[in-house]
C-alpha positions as semicolon CSV with decimal commas, in nm:
position;residue;x (nm);y (nm);z (nm)
1;M;6,019;11,320;3,133
2;A;5,943;11,500;3,457
3;G;5,683;11,238;3,545
4;K;5,944;10,965;3,511
5;L;6,181;11,154;3,737
6;V;5,913;11,190;4,004
7;Y;5,828;10,820;3,971
8;I;6,196;10,721;4,021
9;L;6,223;10,950;4,326
10;L;5,908;10,804;4,484
11;C;6,039;10,449;4,429
12;F;6,369;10,545;4,596
13;I;6,187;10,687;4,899
14;A;5,964;10,379;4,924
15;Q;6,263;10,148;4,906
16;L;6,436;10,346;5,180
17;H;6,120;10,326;5,394
18;F;6,090;9,946;5,361
19;S;6,461;9,890;5,432
20;L;6,432;10,088;5,755
21;A;6,111;9,911;5,854
22;G;6,241;9,560;5,793
23;D;6,370;9,290;6,028
24;N;6,650;9,513;6,166
25;S;6,414;9,751;6,345
26;F;6,518;9,868;6,692
27;E;6,288;9,929;6,986
28;S;6,527;10,153;7,181
29;V;6,852;10,345;7,162
30;P;7,033;10,075;7,369
31;D;6,924;9,816;7,108
32;L;7,072;10,031;6,835
33;E;7,393;10,080;7,035
34;L;7,427;9,706;7,096
35;S;7,402;9,643;6,723
36;M;7,670;9,900;6,648
37;Y;7,925;9,840;6,926
38;L;8,087;9,520;7,048
39;N;8,229;9,529;7,402
40;I;8,549;9,329;7,427
41;D;8,652;9,121;7,728
42;G;9,013;9,184;7,817
43;Y;9,269;9,250;8,086
44;P;9,417;9,601;8,103
45;C;9,768;9,716;8,177
46;V;9,716;10,004;8,424
47;R;9,918;10,297;8,555
48;L;10,137;10,245;8,861
49;L;10,356;10,508;9,021
50;N;10,662;10,521;9,243
51;L;10,860;10,802;9,406
52;S;11,036;10,900;9,086
53;S;10,813;10,814;8,793
54;E;10,530;10,610;8,642
55;I;10,512;10,266;8,485
56;G;10,240;10,075;8,305
57;C;9,982;10,198;8,058
58;A;9,710;10,460;8,015
59;N;9,540;10,677;7,758
60;P;9,768;10,973;7,682
61;G;9,505;11,232;7,773
62;R;9,164;11,272;7,932
63;G;8,962;11,134;7,643
64;K;8,904;10,800;7,474
65;V;9,137;10,672;7,202
66;V;8,984;10,550;6,875
67;A;9,204;10,394;6,608
68;P;9,177;10,145;6,319
69;I;9,286;9,789;6,398
70;I;9,592;9,655;6,217
71;R;9,804;9,346;6,266
72;Y;10,164;9,397;6,377
73;M;10,450;9,262;6,173
74;N;10,821;9,343;6,204
75;E;10,813;9,556;5,892
76;T;10,491;9,736;5,987
77;E;10,507;10,110;5,921
78;L;10,234;10,333;6,061
79;A;10,092;10,621;5,860
80;D;9,836;10,725;6,121
81;S;9,738;10,641;6,478
82;S;9,656;10,269;6,492
83;A;9,530;10,004;6,733
84;I;9,790;9,732;6,686
85;L;9,706;9,364;6,725
86;V;10,016;9,188;6,861
87;S;10,079;8,820;6,925
88;V;10,235;8,726;7,261
89;D;10,534;8,596;7,068
90;D;10,592;8,943;6,917
91;M;10,514;9,136;7,234
92;Q;10,871;9,182;7,356
93;N;10,994;9,273;7,007
94;F;10,710;9,523;6,969
95;F;10,782;9,706;7,295
96;T;11,154;9,710;7,218
97;R;11,072;9,883;6,891
98;V;10,847;10,130;7,071
99;S;11,138;10,220;7,300
100;N;11,385;10,261;7,014
101;D;11,169;10,416;6,740
102;L;10,998;10,736;6,856
103;N;10,827;10,796;6,518
104;F;10,670;10,453;6,540
105;A;10,575;10,500;6,907
106;E;10,395;10,828;6,835
107;K;10,162;10,647;6,592
108;V;10,066;10,373;6,839
109;G;9,711;10,453;6,944
110;G;9,667;10,136;7,150
111;V;9,775;9,774;7,170
112;L;9,569;9,453;7,167
113;V;9,760;9,142;7,275
114;E;9,634;8,805;7,154
115;S;9,574;8,508;7,384
116;G;9,632;8,145;7,310
117;A;9,972;8,127;7,144
118;E;10,238;7,891;7,278
119;I;10,578;8,051;7,326
120;Q;10,911;7,947;7,475
121;G;10,938;8,218;7,738
122;F;10,816;8,562;7,841
123;S;10,894;8,754;8,159
124;P;10,827;9,131;8,161
125;V;11,038;9,205;8,472
126;E;11,411;9,236;8,540
127;K;11,675;8,970;8,494
128;F;11,738;9,013;8,868
129;P;11,391;9,094;9,004
130;Q;11,397;9,359;9,279
131;A;11,777;9,350;9,288
132;K;11,803;9,665;9,501
133;F;11,668;9,469;9,800
134;A;11,932;9,195;9,779
135;P;12,157;9,144;10,084
136;Y;12,464;9,115;9,860
137;K;12,636;9,327;9,594
138;S;12,623;9,106;9,283
139;L;12,322;9,292;9,143
140;N;12,402;9,209;8,779
141;Y;12,346;8,838;8,834
142;E;12,074;8,695;8,608
143;W;11,831;8,487;8,812
144;N;11,569;8,548;8,541
145;P;11,753;8,523;8,205
146;V;11,440;8,586;7,993
147;G;11,349;8,906;8,180
148;S;11,277;9,204;7,952
149;E;11,169;9,479;8,198
150;I;10,889;9,601;7,968
151;M;10,646;9,593;8,262
152;L;10,857;9,848;8,447
153;K;10,848;10,112;8,173
154;R;10,597;10,389;8,107
155;H;10,377;10,337;7,802
156;N;10,178;10,639;7,689
157;F;9,905;10,435;7,523
158;P;9,646;10,178;7,639
159;V;9,726;9,806;7,628
160;F;9,478;9,519;7,670
161;L;9,525;9,144;7,677
162;L;9,238;8,986;7,485
163;S;9,053;8,686;7,622
164;Q;9,052;8,349;7,447
165;D;8,703;8,425;7,311
166;T;8,768;8,776;7,183
167;T;9,106;8,711;7,020
168;P;8,952;8,550;6,705
169;V;8,707;8,841;6,675
170;L;8,986;9,099;6,665
171;Q;9,195;8,884;6,432
172;E;8,906;8,874;6,185
173;M;8,858;9,251;6,205
174;A;9,229;9,314;6,146
175;N;9,223;9,079;5,847
176;K;8,921;9,257;5,699
177;N;9,091;9,594;5,737
178;Q;9,403;9,458;5,569
179;K;9,213;9,302;5,275
180;N;8,985;9,601;5,217
181;E;9,225;9,892;5,249
182;K;9,017;10,098;5,003
183;A;8,680;10,004;5,150
184;Y;8,454;10,284;5,270
185;T;8,431;10,131;5,623
186;V;8,706;10,036;5,868
187;N;8,696;9,846;6,199
188;V;8,826;10,051;6,491
189;A;8,899;9,991;6,859
190;E;8,791;10,240;7,123
191;F;9,005;10,242;7,439
192;D;8,874;10,390;7,763
193;L;9,173;10,374;7,998
194;V;9,191;10,723;8,145
195;M;9,379;10,736;8,475
196;Q;9,295;10,981;8,752
197;T;9,663;11,064;8,795
198;T;9,666;11,181;8,432
199;K;9,368;11,409;8,499
200;A;9,519;11,542;8,822
201;G;9,867;11,585;8,678
202;T;10,020;11,377;8,959
203;H;10,302;11,170;8,815
204;N;10,472;11,018;9,120
205;S;10,360;10,848;9,441
206;E;10,424;11,143;9,672
207;S;10,214;11,387;9,469
208;C;9,929;11,145;9,392
209;L;9,895;11,042;9,758
210;K;9,883;11,409;9,856
211;E;9,618;11,484;9,592
212;Q;9,438;11,155;9,663
213;S;9,446;11,037;9,303
214;C;9,600;10,701;9,397
215;L;9,634;10,446;9,677
216;P;9,938;10,250;9,796
217;L;9,980;9,888;9,692
218;G;9,916;9,654;9,980
219;G;9,682;9,410;10,147
220;Y;9,679;9,166;10,435
221;S;9,927;8,891;10,516
222;V;9,818;8,604;10,740
223;W;10,005;8,412;11,011
224;S;9,907;8,118;11,230
225;S;10,076;7,900;11,490
226;L;10,055;7,524;11,543
227;P;9,957;7,459;11,817
228;P;9,795;7,789;11,927
229;I;10,018;8,013;12,143
230;N;9,898;8,066;12,500
231;I;9,990;8,432;12,545
232;S;9,896;8,435;12,914
233;S;10,112;8,132;12,998
234;S;10,403;8,183;13,240
235;K;10,605;7,904;13,077
236;Q;10,924;7,982;12,889
237;P;10,829;8,040;12,523
238;K;10,962;7,789;12,274
239;P;11,202;7,871;11,988
240;I;11,013;7,943;11,668
241;L;11,041;7,765;11,334
242;L;10,892;8,016;11,092
243;T;10,770;7,874;10,760
244;V;10,677;8,134;10,500
245;A;10,537;8,161;10,147
246;S;10,385;8,435;9,931
247;M;10,033;8,477;9,798
248;D;10,078;8,758;9,544
249;S;10,220;8,771;9,196
250;A;10,264;9,038;8,929
251;S;10,198;9,063;8,558
252;F;10,199;9,317;8,275
253;F;9,819;9,284;8,293
254;R;9,676;9,375;8,634
255;D;9,387;9,127;8,646
256;K;9,576;8,834;8,495
257;S;9,834;8,771;8,768
258;L;9,807;8,401;8,852
259;G;10,166;8,321;8,949
260;A;10,110;7,945;8,940
261;D;10,473;7,846;8,991
262;S;10,597;8,172;9,137
263;P;10,474;8,191;9,410
264;L;10,143;7,998;9,435
265;S;10,300;7,653;9,416
266;G;10,493;7,732;9,734
267;M;10,188;7,871;9,910
268;I;9,980;7,564;9,824
269;A;10,262;7,340;9,948
270;L;10,261;7,533;10,277
271;L;9,885;7,488;10,321
272;A;9,914;7,116;10,251
273;A;10,202;7,085;10,501
274;V;9,995;7,261;10,770
275;D;9,705;7,027;10,698
276;A;9,931;6,721;10,730
277;L;10,092;6,836;11,056
278;S;9,757;6,929;11,208
279;R;9,643;6,567;11,189
280;I;9,925;6,411;11,391
281;D;9,913;6,346;11,766
282;G;10,141;6,509;12,020
283;I;10,199;6,832;11,828
284;S;10,180;7,028;12,155
285;A;10,466;6,827;12,304
286;L;10,719;6,935;12,041
287;N;11,021;7,135;12,157
288;K;10,978;7,410;11,898
289;Q;10,682;7,632;11,812
290;L;10,564;7,602;11,450
291;V;10,452;7,931;11,295
292;F;10,325;7,966;10,939
293;M;10,315;8,295;10,750
294;V;10,176;8,382;10,406
295;F;10,290;8,725;10,289
296;T;10,130;8,955;10,035
297;G;10,291;9,246;9,850
298;E;10,619;9,060;9,802
299;A;10,622;9,119;9,426
300;W;10,623;9,496;9,488
301;G;10,907;9,564;9,728
302;Y;10,858;9,282;9,981
303;L;10,579;9,480;10,146
304;G;10,450;9,189;10,356
305;S;10,779;9,064;10,501
306;R;10,913;9,414;10,567
307;R;10,593;9,522;10,743
308;F;10,592;9,199;10,948
309;L;10,945;9,272;11,072
310;A;10,846;9,632;11,150
311;E;10,542;9,513;11,348
312;L;10,764;9,269;11,538
313;E;11,000;9,551;11,626
314;M;10,710;9,766;11,751
315;H;10,545;9,471;11,939
316;T;10,201;9,551;11,793
317;D;9,880;9,354;11,844
318;A;9,918;9,202;11,496
319;V;10,217;8,996;11,615
320;N;10,117;8,942;11,978
321;G;10,269;8,611;12,087
322;L;10,572;8,637;11,858
323;N;10,921;8,764;11,936
324;D;11,190;8,816;11,675
325;T;11,458;8,690;11,917
326;L;11,282;8,353;11,932
327;I;11,289;8,292;11,555
328;E;11,548;8,016;11,514
329;L;11,494;7,943;11,146
330;V;11,309;8,092;10,851
331;L;11,208;7,822;10,603
332;E;11,063;7,969;10,285
333;I;10,879;7,760;10,028
334;G;10,939;7,934;9,698
335;S;10,870;7,809;9,345
336;V;10,828;7,432;9,364
337;G;10,571;7,364;9,091
338;K;10,824;7,277;8,818
339;G;11,039;7,043;9,026
340;F;10,915;6,731;8,848
341;S;11,116;6,606;8,552
342;Q;11,161;6,257;8,405
343;G;10,992;6,089;8,699
344;V;11,200;6,265;8,966
345;N;11,109;6,559;9,192
346;S;11,418;6,777;9,235
347;F;11,449;7,071;9,473
348;F;11,732;7,299;9,578
349;A;11,798;7,445;9,922
350;H;11,933;7,801;9,903
351;T;12,078;7,885;10,242
352;A;12,200;8,182;10,446
353;G;12,303;8,250;10,805
354;D;12,406;8,036;11,104
355;S;12,582;7,726;10,973
356;S;12,498;7,500;11,269
357;I;12,123;7,558;11,231
358;L;12,149;7,523;10,855
359;N;12,334;7,193;10,885
360;K;12,058;7,059;11,110
361;T;11,801;7,176;10,859
362;L;11,976;7,014;10,564
363;D;12,009;6,689;10,762
364;A;11,637;6,707;10,843
365;F;11,562;6,748;10,471
366;Q;11,752;6,429;10,397
367;L;11,575;6,239;10,677
368;A;11,241;6,359;10,542
369;R;11,340;6,260;10,189
370;G;11,458;5,917;10,301
371;S;11,131;5,848;10,483
372;Q;10,929;5,880;10,164
373;T;10,776;5,563;10,022
374;S;10,875;5,688;9,681
375;K;11,248;5,750;9,651
376;S;11,206;5,977;9,348
377;I;11,282;6,297;9,541
378;N;11,616;6,474;9,531
379;I;11,710;6,767;9,755
380;S;12,042;6,935;9,683
381;T;12,221;7,233;9,829
382;A;12,225;7,520;9,579
383;N;12,543;7,589;9,385
384;S;12,806;7,769;9,592
385;S;12,885;7,992;9,294
386;N;12,547;8,165;9,334
387;P;12,588;8,519;9,470
388;G;12,347;8,438;9,753
389;I;11,982;8,349;9,796
390;P;11,746;8,411;9,502
391;P;11,479;8,685;9,511
392;S;11,267;8,588;9,812
393;S;11,110;8,710;10,136
394;L;11,418;8,583;10,320
395;M;11,601;8,885;10,178
396;A;11,399;9,111;10,410
397;F;11,502;8,902;10,713
398;L;11,868;8,913;10,611
399;R;11,862;9,288;10,554
400;K;11,718;9,323;10,904
401;N;11,954;9,071;11,063
402;V;12,249;8,956;10,855
403;S;12,304;8,650;11,077
404;A;11,945;8,523;11,049
405;A;11,935;8,154;10,956
406;G;11,719;8,078;10,656
407;V;11,654;7,830;10,378
408;V;11,461;7,889;10,057
409;L;11,334;7,571;9,891
410;E;11,311;7,619;9,513
411;D;11,271;7,414;9,196
412;F;11,583;7,576;9,045
413;D;11,954;7,604;9,124
414;T;12,141;7,886;8,949
415;A;11,855;8,048;8,753
416;F;11,475;8,033;8,728
417;I;11,343;7,738;8,530
418;N;11,007;7,917;8,520
419;K;11,025;8,092;8,182
420;F;10,706;8,290;8,257
421;Y;10,807;8,453;8,586
422;N;10,572;8,742;8,674
423;S;10,380;8,696;8,352
424;H;10,018;8,615;8,270
425;L;10,144;8,288;8,119
426;D;10,251;8,149;8,457
427;D;9,923;7,961;8,486
428;F;9,789;7,617;8,575
429;S;9,952;7,458;8,270
430;N;10,296;7,574;8,385
431;I;10,319;7,348;8,692
432;N;10,303;6,983;8,796
433;S;10,094;6,890;9,098
434;S;10,316;6,595;9,189
435;A;10,604;6,835;9,250
436;I;10,389;7,034;9,494
437;V;10,283;6,714;9,673
438;A;10,648;6,612;9,707
439;A;10,756;6,956;9,834
440;A;10,471;6,970;10,087
441;S;10,555;6,622;10,216
442;V;10,925;6,700;10,254
443;V;10,854;7,031;10,431
444;A;10,600;6,878;10,673
445;R;10,835;6,598;10,774
446;T;11,137;6,831;10,792
447;L;10,952;7,064;11,028
448;Y;10,855;6,771;11,248
449;V;11,217;6,654;11,268
450;L;11,338;7,004;11,357
451;A;11,057;7,072;11,605
452;S;11,122;6,746;11,790
453;D;11,501;6,805;11,791
454;G;11,539;6,479;11,604
455;K;11,401;6,270;11,890
456;E;11,096;6,155;11,692
457;S;11,261;6,120;11,355
458;T;11,228;5,746;11,304
459;T;11,090;5,637;10,971
460;P;10,762;5,495;11,113
461;V;10,684;5,827;11,286
462;L;10,768;6,036;10,981
463;S;10,576;5,798;10,754
464;S;10,261;5,882;10,948
465;I;10,283;6,244;10,830
466;N;10,105;6,226;10,497
467;V;10,008;6,506;10,263
468;N;9,656;6,500;10,120
469;S;9,715;6,506;9,744
470;S;9,342;6,555;9,683
471;L;9,356;6,878;9,886
472;I;9,639;7,003;9,665
473;E;9,446;6,922;9,348
474;E;9,144;7,102;9,489
475;L;9,350;7,408;9,585
476;L;9,497;7,421;9,235
477;G;9,150;7,424;9,081
478;C;9,025;7,687;9,327
479;L;9,322;7,924;9,309
480;L;9,446;7,890;8,950
481;T;9,141;7,833;8,728
482;C;8,807;8,003;8,666
483;E;8,622;7,672;8,674
484;P;8,550;7,612;8,954
485;G;8,772;7,899;9,069
486;L;8,682;8,077;9,390
487;S;8,334;7,922;9,369
488;C;8,479;7,582;9,459
489;G;8,342;7,400;9,760
490;L;8,660;7,436;9,967
491;I;8,662;7,816;9,951
492;K;8,285;7,858;9,981
493;N;8,302;7,645;10,294
494;Y;8,489;7,935;10,458
495;I;8,402;8,262;10,280
496;T;8,163;8,422;10,034
497;P;8,395;8,519;9,747
498;T;8,342;8,846;9,563
499;S;8,451;8,699;9,228
500;T;8,492;8,364;9,058
501;C;8,815;8,392;8,862
502;P;9,119;8,410;9,092
503;N;9,376;8,686;9,054
504;H;9,681;8,721;9,274
505;Y;9,775;9,083;9,213
506;V;9,826;9,249;9,552
507;G;9,579;9,534;9,490
508;V;9,560;9,849;9,699
509;L;9,519;9,890;10,073
510;L;9,174;10,021;10,161
511;G;9,099;10,213;10,479
512;E;9,315;10,232;10,788
513;P;9,559;9,940;10,835
514;S;9,452;9,715;11,121
515;S;9,513;9,368;11,268
516;M;9,132;9,337;11,278
517;P;9,029;9,493;10,947
518;Y;8,678;9,532;10,813
519;R;8,590;9,223;10,610
520;E;8,519;9,424;10,296
521;F;8,872;9,569;10,307
522;V;9,034;9,225;10,287
523;G;9,071;9,036;9,959
524;D;8,919;8,694;9,892
525;I;9,251;8,508;9,907
526;S;9,360;8,660;10,240
527;R;9,019;8,589;10,395
528;F;9,027;8,230;10,276
529;L;9,382;8,179;10,407
530;W;9,290;8,324;10,747
531;N;8,991;8,091;10,780
532;F;9,173;7,784;10,645
533;L;9,477;7,828;10,870
534;A;9,265;7,912;11,175
535;D;9,062;7,597;11,114
536;R;9,359;7,364;11,057
537;T;9,566;7,493;11,352
538;A;9,272;7,524;11,595
539;T;9,193;7,358;11,922
540;R;8,818;7,310;11,948
541;H;8,608;7,319;12,264
542;E;8,547;6,979;12,416
543;N;8,205;7,051;12,565
544;T;8,038;7,278;12,313
545;N;8,043;7,411;11,964
546;S;8,023;7,783;12,027
547;T;7,856;7,949;11,729
548;C;7,938;8,303;11,619
549;S;7,882;8,560;11,348
550;S;8,182;8,787;11,405
551;N;8,378;8,780;11,732
552;C;8,415;8,531;12,015
553;S;8,396;8,619;12,383
554;N;8,667;8,395;12,529
555;E;9,037;8,482;12,521
556;G;9,233;8,314;12,245
557;E;8,926;8,234;12,038
558;V;8,852;8,336;11,681
559;C;8,536;8,299;11,475
560;I;8,588;8,094;11,160
561;K;8,338;8,059;10,872
562;A;8,167;8,377;10,996
563;E;8,074;8,476;10,640
564;I;7,864;8,163;10,596
565;A;7,524;8,216;10,758
566;G;7,472;7,982;11,051
567;L;7,809;7,807;11,016
568;G;8,034;8,040;11,220
569;V;8,209;7,862;11,504
570;C;8,448;7,977;11,778
571;V;8,778;7,790;11,801
572;I;9,100;7,843;11,994
573;S;9,356;7,955;11,737
574;T;9,641;8,202;11,709
575;T;9,570;8,326;11,357
576;R;9,595;8,693;11,266
577;Y;9,604;8,942;10,985
578;I;9,904;9,170;10,941
579;P;9,861;9,474;10,714
580;A;10,115;9,477;10,429
581;Y;10,227;9,817;10,304
582;S;10,543;10,023;10,270
583;T;10,735;10,102;10,588
584;R;10,777;10,454;10,444
585;L;10,404;10,525;10,467
586;K;10,175;10,629;10,751
587;F;9,795;10,653;10,755
588;D;9,682;10,960;10,946
589;S;9,347;11,142;10,954
590;G;9,215;10,949;10,657
591;M;9,516;11,017;10,435
592;W;9,846;10,851;10,350
593;E;10,164;11,039;10,438
594;L;10,519;10,978;10,320
595;L;10,763;10,937;10,609
596;P;11,119;11,072;10,589
597;L;11,404;10,834;10,517
598;N;11,526;10,630;10,812
599;S;11,884;10,499;10,791
600;S;11,796;10,211;11,025
601;D;11,547;10,080;10,766
602;A;11,785;9,952;10,497
603;M;11,512;9,831;10,265
604;G;11,305;10,144;10,322
605;M;11,598;10,347;10,189
606;V;11,553;10,186;9,847
607;D;11,174;10,139;9,859
608;P;11,012;10,271;9,538
609;I;10,677;10,309;9,725
610;W;10,440;10,172;9,466
611;T;10,094;10,320;9,422
612;E;9,809;10,258;9,179
613;S;9,612;10,531;9,008
614;F;9,236;10,564;9,049
615;W;9,013;10,544;8,742
616;N;8,644;10,589;8,674
617;V;8,592;10,312;8,422
618;I;8,802;10,083;8,206
619;G;8,657;9,967;7,877
620;L;8,735;9,839;7,531
621;R;8,493;9,812;7,240
622;V;8,511;9,782;6,863
623;Y;8,289;9,900;6,580
624;A;8,292;9,995;6,213
625;V;8,324;10,355;6,094
626;Q;8,308;10,510;5,749
627;N;8,615;10,686;5,624
628;A;8,610;11,064;5,573
629;T;8,618;11,041;5,193
630;Y;8,307;10,826;5,189
631;D;8,133;11,062;5,432
632;S;8,211;11,351;5,195
633;L;8,069;11,157;4,901
634;V;7,753;11,080;5,097
635;L;7,717;11,447;5,185
636;L;7,764;11,555;4,823
637;S;7,522;11,286;4,705
638;G;7,265;11,407;4,955
639;I;7,301;11,764;4,836
640;A;7,273;11,647;4,475
641;V;6,959;11,446;4,549
642;T;6,806;11,746;4,728
643;V;6,882;11,979;4,435
644;F;6,760;11,719;4,188
645;A;6,438;11,672;4,384
646;Y;6,383;12,047;4,397
647;I;6,432;12,080;4,021
648;A;6,204;11,782;3,959
649;I;5,932;11,937;4,173
650;V;5,962;12,273;3,995
651;V;5,954;12,110;3,650
652;T;5,663;11,884;3,744
653;R;5,469;12,177;3,883
654;A;5,529;12,374;3,564
655;V;5,417;12,083;3,344
656;I;5,102;12,030;3,549
657;T;5,021;12,401;3,546
658;K;5,066;12,419;3,169
659;A;4,849;12,113;3,116
660;L;4,568;12,259;3,327
661;K;4,579;12,585;3,131
662;Q;4,551;12,400;2,802
663;E;4,238;12,228;2,924
């Protein structure tokens, strides 16, 4: 009997040995870890702060969050902390429930949002985005009817948007957990989204800036003039036609802020208009000075436009050559990417300010429209029942000077037709390139009519101003897709990008603000825009191609393509960076300081002063764990096997001893 027991035990040990020594052997601890854990590609929602509170997402404490993965349904009840897999379609409903059901919210360990679903609309910001900056009092007006505001609330748990590739993986894990509720293993998600502001206990912008656990949102806007401005000239400066657009967007998920329609379609139209105007003869003979500006930080308190106006007021180097008293008109190209419908491109002019200048502008729009070979373009004045202009950079100009003349060209009249405003779903598929081509063409010809005071507005002259549709298609691929993304030929002709997939979140301002910042402190998009605009608006030397690697020696020159080894060239161009950050902040002795309120800065009085928390690492991974009951059974089984083995050894020893004595 004892011999049989020993034989069974030896067979068990041998079987265990061969199973461990089989094909699944591991040569190192990292190999073992790779087999156990699956790192998940995703886009996090991070913690942002303002003067009064926090928004966004983070782990609730200083440690990682681990929770079993379950699929969310309306009737889902949570018994324990869970990592909830949510479809985009259910996202708004889910966060509404979190806000209204505290018992449910306390059991939310983390959230995983699926990619790939098609939905009718999703906008996580207000119904009137940034209403407090409006130059009128109708702040309850709904420019963005689908707005839910969930992005502007504080969520005390981590949230990740899954990539297209990882969504099916998490769906399968959630399904397995649901089917095998009594199984001894469960698939869990591990969230590493610990914010430095949580560790430091700094829960507003003023305290986190003081403790250096955050940085202010900001970046670098870019402006350029066509033709270049001769600052040393004694001639009377020309009136300025200022054309503006924005380069930054926002999203619930920091690194998935494409903003294809709002605002990138307008920015791309501006670049195409500059390109078209740069190729016509006699641009220097025009009666007005053309200036083009691309702001950043507009999605977070109009940081770019407000800082530009402040720099103008202080006459800093960043705006040398410009004077606010010379700005005759501000023409903003807003969302134009959805203007195409049923074969017709339709745009709306939202106006404010001096009626005589506006009437000239509207007439110029109609001349430009009428000069098109294709008559399928409509430009209408926005509905008079609107409370005023829609959310736009022009608001900053009007708050500074209520009589400023401005027009915002949009693809909507009384409310956004972009159902994904400030959402990760406002991507390449949400726009039509023909609408951008039409908008760029109308803007280029309108500017020419206005700059020539109508003297050169005959159809043959205007017909010679043609937008390069291939350039627009290339810009769309570079700025709104990952393939080719920022690795496209157009961008790599000017800069060496730090990433491939574009993202138009403003980011944080690094180092001391400057009109000549260190290259590494400026984002890929701003650097590309600076080089592109400097190139298109430049006057080149007639006798020589002056090469460069950083700066140029002659006055009025800039070095373009300096990042590309051996391709840097000096050109005459008035193209500059302008730092974009809150007018309530000051950088002094390596630290950011909050300035006191200034009643003369109307927008500064309501500025939230957005900052972003530091973090050490952001990560998401999944793996299988055994439940506690099974672990207890394994422990008891191990103890039983040990006791059994001990008894077997004792019995076997006694039998052998007895047998030897009998011999």
